[in-house]
Short mmCIF file of C-alpha atoms and ligand atoms in Angstrom, two decimals:
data_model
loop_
_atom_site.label_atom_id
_atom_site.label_comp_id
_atom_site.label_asym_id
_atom_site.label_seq_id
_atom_site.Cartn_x
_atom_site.Cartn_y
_atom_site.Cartn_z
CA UNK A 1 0.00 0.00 0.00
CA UNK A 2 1.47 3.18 -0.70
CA UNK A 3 1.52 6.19 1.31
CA UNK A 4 -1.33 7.89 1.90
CA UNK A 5 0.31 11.59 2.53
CA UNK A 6 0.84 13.13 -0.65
CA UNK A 7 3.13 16.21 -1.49
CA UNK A 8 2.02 19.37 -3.46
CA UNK A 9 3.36 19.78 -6.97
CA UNK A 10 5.77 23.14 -6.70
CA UNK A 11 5.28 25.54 -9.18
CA UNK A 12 7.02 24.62 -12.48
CA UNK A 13 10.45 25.75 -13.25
CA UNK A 14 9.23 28.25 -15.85
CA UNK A 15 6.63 29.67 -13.78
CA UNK A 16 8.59 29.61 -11.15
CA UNK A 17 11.57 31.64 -13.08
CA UNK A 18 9.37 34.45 -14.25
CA UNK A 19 7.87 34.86 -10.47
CA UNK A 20 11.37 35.45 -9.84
CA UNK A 21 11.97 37.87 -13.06
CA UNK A 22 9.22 40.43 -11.32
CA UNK A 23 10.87 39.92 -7.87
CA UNK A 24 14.28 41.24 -9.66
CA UNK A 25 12.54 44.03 -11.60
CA UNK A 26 10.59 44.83 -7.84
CA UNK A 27 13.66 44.94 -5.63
CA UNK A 28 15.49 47.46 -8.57
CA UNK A 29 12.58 49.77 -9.01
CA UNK A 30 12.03 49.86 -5.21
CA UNK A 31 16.30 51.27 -5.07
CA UNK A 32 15.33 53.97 -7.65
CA UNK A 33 11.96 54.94 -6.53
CA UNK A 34 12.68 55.77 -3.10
CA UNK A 35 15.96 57.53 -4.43
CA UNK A 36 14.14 59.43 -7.21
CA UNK A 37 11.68 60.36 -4.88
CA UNK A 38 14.12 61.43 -2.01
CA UNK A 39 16.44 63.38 -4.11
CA UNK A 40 14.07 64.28 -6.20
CA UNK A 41 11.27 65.92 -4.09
CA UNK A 42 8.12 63.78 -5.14
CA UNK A 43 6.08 62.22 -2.39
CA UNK A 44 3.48 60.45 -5.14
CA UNK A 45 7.22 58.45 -6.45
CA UNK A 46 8.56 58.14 -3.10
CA UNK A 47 5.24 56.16 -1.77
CA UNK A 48 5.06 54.52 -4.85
CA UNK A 49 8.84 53.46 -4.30
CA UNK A 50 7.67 52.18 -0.69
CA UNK A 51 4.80 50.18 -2.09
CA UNK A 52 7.49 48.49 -4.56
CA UNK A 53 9.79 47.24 -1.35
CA UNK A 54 6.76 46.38 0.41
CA UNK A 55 5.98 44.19 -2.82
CA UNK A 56 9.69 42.39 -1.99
CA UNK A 57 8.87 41.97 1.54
CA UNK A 58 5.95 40.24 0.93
CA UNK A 59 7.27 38.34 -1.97
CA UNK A 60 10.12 36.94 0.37
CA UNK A 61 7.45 36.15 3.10
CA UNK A 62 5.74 34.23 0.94
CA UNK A 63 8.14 32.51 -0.25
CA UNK A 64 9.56 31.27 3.18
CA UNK A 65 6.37 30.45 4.26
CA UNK A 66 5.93 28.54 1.11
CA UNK A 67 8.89 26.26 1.84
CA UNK A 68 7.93 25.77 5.61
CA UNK A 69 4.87 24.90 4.77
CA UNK A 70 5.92 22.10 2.36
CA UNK A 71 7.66 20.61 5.02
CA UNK A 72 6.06 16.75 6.19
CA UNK A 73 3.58 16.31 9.40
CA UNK A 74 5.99 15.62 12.59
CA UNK A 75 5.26 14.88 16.16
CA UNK A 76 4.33 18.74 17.17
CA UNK A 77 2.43 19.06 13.80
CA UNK A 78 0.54 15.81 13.00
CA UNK A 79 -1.54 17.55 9.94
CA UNK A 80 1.64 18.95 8.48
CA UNK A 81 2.71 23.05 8.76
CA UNK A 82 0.29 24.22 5.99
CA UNK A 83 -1.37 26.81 8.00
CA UNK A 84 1.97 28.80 8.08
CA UNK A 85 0.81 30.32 5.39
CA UNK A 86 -1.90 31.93 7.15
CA UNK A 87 0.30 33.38 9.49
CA UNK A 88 2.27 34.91 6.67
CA UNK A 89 -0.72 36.08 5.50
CA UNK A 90 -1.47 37.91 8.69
CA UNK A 91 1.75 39.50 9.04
CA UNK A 92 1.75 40.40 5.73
CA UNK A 93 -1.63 41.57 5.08
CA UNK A 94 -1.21 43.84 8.54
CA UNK A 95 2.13 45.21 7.38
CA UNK A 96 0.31 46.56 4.04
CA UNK A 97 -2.25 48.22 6.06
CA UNK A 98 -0.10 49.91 8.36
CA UNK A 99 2.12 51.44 6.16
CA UNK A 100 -0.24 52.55 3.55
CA UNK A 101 -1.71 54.34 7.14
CA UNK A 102 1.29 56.15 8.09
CA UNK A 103 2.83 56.94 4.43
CA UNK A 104 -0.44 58.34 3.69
CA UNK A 105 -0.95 60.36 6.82
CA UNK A 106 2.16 62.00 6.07
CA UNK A 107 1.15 62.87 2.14
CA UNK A 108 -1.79 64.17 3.59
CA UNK A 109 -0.09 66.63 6.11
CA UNK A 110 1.71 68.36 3.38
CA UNK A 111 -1.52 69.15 1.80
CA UNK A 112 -2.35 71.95 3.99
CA UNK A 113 1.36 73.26 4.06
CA UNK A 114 2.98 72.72 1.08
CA UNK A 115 6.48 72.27 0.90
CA UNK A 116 8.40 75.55 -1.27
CA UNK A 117 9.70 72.58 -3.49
CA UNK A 118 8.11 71.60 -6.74
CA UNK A 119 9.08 67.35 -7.36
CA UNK A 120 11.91 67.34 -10.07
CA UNK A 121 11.13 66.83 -13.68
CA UNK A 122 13.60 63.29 -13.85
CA UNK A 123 10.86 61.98 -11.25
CA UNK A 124 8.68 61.29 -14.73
CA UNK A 125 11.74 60.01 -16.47
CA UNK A 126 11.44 57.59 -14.05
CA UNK A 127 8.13 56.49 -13.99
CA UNK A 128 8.10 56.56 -18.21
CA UNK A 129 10.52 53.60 -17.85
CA UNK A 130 9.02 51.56 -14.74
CA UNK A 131 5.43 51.89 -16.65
CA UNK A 132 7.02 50.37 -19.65
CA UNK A 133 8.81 47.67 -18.08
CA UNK A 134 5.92 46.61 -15.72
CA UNK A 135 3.39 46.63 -18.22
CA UNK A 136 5.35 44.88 -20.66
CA UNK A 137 6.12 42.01 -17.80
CA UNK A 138 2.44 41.76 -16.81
CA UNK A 139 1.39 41.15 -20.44
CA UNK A 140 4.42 38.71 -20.88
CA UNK A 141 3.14 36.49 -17.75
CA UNK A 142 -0.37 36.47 -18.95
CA UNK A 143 0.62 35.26 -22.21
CA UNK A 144 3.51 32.85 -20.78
CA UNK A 145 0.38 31.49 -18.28
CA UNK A 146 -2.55 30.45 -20.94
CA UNK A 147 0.16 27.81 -21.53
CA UNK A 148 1.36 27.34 -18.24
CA UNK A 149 -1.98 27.82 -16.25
CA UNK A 150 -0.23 28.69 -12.78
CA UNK A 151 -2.51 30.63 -10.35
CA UNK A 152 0.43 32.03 -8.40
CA UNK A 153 1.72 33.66 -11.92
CA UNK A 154 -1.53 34.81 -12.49
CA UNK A 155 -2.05 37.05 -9.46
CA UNK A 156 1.60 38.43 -9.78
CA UNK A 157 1.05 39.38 -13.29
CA UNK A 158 -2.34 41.42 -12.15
CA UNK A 159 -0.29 42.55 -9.33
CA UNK A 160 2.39 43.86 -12.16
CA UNK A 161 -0.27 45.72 -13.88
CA UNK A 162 -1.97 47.31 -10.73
CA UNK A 163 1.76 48.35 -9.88
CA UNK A 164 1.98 50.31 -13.54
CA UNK A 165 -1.19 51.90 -12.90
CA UNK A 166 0.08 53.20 -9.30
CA UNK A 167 2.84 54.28 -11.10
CA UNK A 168 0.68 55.65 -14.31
CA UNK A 169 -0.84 57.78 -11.25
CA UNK A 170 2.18 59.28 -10.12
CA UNK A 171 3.39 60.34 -12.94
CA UNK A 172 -0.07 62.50 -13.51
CA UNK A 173 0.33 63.77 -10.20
CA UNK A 174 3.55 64.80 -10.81
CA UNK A 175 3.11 66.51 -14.42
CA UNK A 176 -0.33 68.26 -13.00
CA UNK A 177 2.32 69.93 -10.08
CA UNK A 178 4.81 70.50 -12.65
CA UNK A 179 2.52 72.89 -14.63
CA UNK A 180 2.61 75.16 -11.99
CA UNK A 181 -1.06 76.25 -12.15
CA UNK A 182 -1.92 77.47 -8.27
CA UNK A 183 -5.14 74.85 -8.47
CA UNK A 184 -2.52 71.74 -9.20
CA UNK A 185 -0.29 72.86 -6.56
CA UNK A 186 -0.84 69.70 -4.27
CA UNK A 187 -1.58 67.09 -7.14
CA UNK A 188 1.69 65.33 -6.28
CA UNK A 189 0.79 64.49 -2.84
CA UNK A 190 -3.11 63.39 -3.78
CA UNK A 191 -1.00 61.00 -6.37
CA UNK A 192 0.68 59.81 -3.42
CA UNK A 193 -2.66 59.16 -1.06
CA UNK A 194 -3.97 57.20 -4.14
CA UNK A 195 -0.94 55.10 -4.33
CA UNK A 196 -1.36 54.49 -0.31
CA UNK A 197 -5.51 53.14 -0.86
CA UNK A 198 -3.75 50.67 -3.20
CA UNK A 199 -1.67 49.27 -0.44
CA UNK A 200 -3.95 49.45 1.89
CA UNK A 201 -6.93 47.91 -0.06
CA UNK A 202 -3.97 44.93 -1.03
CA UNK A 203 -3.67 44.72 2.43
CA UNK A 204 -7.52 44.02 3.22
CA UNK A 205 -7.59 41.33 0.10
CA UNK A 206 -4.36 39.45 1.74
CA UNK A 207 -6.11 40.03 4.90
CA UNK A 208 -9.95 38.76 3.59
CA UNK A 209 -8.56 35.44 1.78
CA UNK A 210 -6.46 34.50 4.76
CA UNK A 211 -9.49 34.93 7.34
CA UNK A 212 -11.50 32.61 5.09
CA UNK A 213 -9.13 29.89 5.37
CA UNK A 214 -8.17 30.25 9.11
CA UNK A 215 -12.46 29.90 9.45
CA UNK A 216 -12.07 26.91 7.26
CA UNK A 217 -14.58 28.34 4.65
CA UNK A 218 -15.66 25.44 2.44
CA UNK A 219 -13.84 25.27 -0.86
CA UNK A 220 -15.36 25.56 -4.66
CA UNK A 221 -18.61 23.17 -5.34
CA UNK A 222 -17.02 22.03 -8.05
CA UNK A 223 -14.42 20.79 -6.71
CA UNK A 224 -16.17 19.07 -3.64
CA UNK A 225 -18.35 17.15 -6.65
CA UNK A 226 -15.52 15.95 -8.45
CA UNK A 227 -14.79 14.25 -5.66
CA UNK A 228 -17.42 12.90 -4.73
CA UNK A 229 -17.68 11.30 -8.62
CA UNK A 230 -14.25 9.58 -7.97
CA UNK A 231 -15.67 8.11 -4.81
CA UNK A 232 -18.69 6.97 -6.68
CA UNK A 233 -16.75 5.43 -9.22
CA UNK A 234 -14.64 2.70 -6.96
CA UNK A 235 -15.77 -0.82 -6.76
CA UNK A 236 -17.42 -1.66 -3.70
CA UNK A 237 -18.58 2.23 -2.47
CA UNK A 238 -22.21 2.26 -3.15
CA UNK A 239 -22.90 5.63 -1.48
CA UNK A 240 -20.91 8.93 -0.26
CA UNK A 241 -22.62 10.76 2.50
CA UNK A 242 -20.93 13.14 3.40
CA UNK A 243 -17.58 15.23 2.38
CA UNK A 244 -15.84 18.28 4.15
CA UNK A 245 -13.40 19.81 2.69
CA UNK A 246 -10.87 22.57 4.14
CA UNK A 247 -7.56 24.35 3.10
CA UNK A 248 -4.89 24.34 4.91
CA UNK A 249 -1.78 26.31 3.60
CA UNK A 250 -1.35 25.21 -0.59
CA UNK A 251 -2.81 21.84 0.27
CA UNK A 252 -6.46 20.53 1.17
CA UNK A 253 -7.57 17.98 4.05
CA UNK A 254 -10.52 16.37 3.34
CA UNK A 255 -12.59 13.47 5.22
CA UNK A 256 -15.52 11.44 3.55
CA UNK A 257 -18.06 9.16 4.98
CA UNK A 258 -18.71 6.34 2.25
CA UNK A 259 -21.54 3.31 2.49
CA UNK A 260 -20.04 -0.09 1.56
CA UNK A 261 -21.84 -3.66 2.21
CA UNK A 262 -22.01 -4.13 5.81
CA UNK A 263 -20.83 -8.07 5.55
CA UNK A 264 -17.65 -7.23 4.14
CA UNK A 265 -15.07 -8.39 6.15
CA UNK A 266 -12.58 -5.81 7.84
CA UNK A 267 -9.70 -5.93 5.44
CA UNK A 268 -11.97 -6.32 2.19
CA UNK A 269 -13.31 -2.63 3.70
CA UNK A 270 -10.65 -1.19 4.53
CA UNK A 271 -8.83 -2.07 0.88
CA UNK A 272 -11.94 -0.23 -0.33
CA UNK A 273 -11.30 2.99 1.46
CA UNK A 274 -7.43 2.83 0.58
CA UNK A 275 -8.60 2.46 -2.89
CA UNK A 276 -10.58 5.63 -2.60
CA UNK A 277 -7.86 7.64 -0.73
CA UNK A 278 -5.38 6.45 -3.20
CA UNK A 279 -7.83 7.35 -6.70
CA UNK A 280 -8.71 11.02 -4.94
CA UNK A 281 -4.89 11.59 -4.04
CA UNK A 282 -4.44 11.10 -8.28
CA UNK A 283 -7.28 13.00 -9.13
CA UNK A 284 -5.78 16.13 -7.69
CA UNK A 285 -2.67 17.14 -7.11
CA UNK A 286 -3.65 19.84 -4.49
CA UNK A 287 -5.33 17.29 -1.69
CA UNK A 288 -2.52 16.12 0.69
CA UNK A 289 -4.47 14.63 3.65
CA UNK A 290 -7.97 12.24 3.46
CA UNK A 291 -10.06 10.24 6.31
CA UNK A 292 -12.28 7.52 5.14
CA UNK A 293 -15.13 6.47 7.19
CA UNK A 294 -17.42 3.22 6.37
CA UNK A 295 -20.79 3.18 6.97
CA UNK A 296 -22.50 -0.30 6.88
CA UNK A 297 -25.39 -0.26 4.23
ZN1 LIG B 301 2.64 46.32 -5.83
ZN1 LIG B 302 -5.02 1.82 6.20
#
């Protein structure tokens, strides 16, 4: 009999590899954002340079967590380390939040006093470039994925794109300032609050998902049937009554009550409901843990 704990497929090597390409391109444009935006006077590029790190520290998190969470059920964790992810989600979710908070308080301080300096004009140099390049990677990974089909690549591409649009933001922020008309004079920092309800609403979405698994929200209909049409379809099950499914981390535990003939002996049932464990394990790649229960017919 084989082993009834399965391991989650990883991400394949290509998707994998262009995850990593936008972590690169994240980690550079985070450098020159902040330093454009330091040097040169621009709060709208400088919080859009904080919302590229933040991006990285996330993207790290993840990651770790990821790897921890792939690690086997031991003696302190019997149903495996899965729900590290949630924690990273916390964490991570919270940190968006809070900064988006105090990086916008400050954008919004300025407003009433406006500092004597106008943002440079190589701020928009800058964000010509980073608009290019992100919106050229997002497209890239959505046409790498209809072959490739990887949800993770699919939310960092969209996450690309949302990042161009920040950006797209700051840069008319930034020109409006730069005209110099008395009306636009604060445009730059309202470019900047913007950029701060897009970390802040990514920070309630990281927040939202992560709350639904910790509650153990069922998972997709679909999914649930398809199991129960594997079940079905093994010799000796002549009923499923009941199936609860829950995520934990990237994998999913699930436990099933199936009818069998009650005068089968004790092996011949329990062969049946390694037989089912074993054919739903196959079927997909994402469930990692499942409890069989007989119920004499
Ligand atoms: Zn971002
Ligand atoms: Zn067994």
């Amino acid at each position: 009999m084989g082993p009834l704990y399965s391991t989650i497929a990883p991400p394949t090597q290509q998707s994998y590899r262009m995850i990593l390409w936008g972590l690169t391109t994240n980690i550079s444009f985070a450098a020159i954002k902040i330093g454009g935006g330091l040097l040169g006077h621009s709060h709208a590029l400088l919080a859009d340079g904080l919302e590229s790190l933040l991006d990285v520290l996330n993207s790290f998190l993840n990651g770790i967590a990821y790897k921890a969470a792939q690690q086997p059920p031991d003696a302190e964790h019997p149903y495996g380390h899965g729900k590290i992810e949630s924690l990273a989600g916390i964490f991570g979710g919270g940190l968006l939040i809070f900064s988006g908070i105090i990086i916008g308080r400050t954008a919004f301080s300025q407003i009433a006093s406006p500092p004597p300096q106008h943002p440079s004009s190589f701020t928009l140099l800058i964000l010509i470039v980073v608009i290019l390049i992100k919106g050229l990677l997002s497209q890239t990974m959505l046409r790498k994925n209809q072959e490739l089909n990887s949800s993770l690549l699919h939310a960092d591409a969209w996450h690309h794109r949302s990042d161009a649009m920040t950006s797209l933001a700051a840069f008319i922020g930034i020109s409006l300032t730069l005209t110099g008309i008395p009306a636009f004079r604060t445009a730059d920092n309202w470019a900047a609050i913007f950029s701060c309800g897009i970390i802040i609403l990514n920070g309630v979405y990281i927040l939202r998902n992560t709350a639904k698994e910790i509650m153990d929200a069922r998972v997709s209909e679909d999914m649930v049937n398809s199991m129960l049409e594997v079940a079905k379809s093994i010799p000796g099950v002549k009923s499923v009554e009941k199936c609860r499914v829950r995520k934990s981390g990237v994998s999913l535990l699930a436990d099933l009550h199936v009818r069998v003939n009650g005068d089968l002996s004790v092996r011949e049932g329990h062969q049946i409901s390694h037989n089912v464990i074993h054919h739903l394990l196959a079927n997909d790649p994402r469930l990692r843990d499942i409890t069989v229960h007989l119920e004499p017919d």
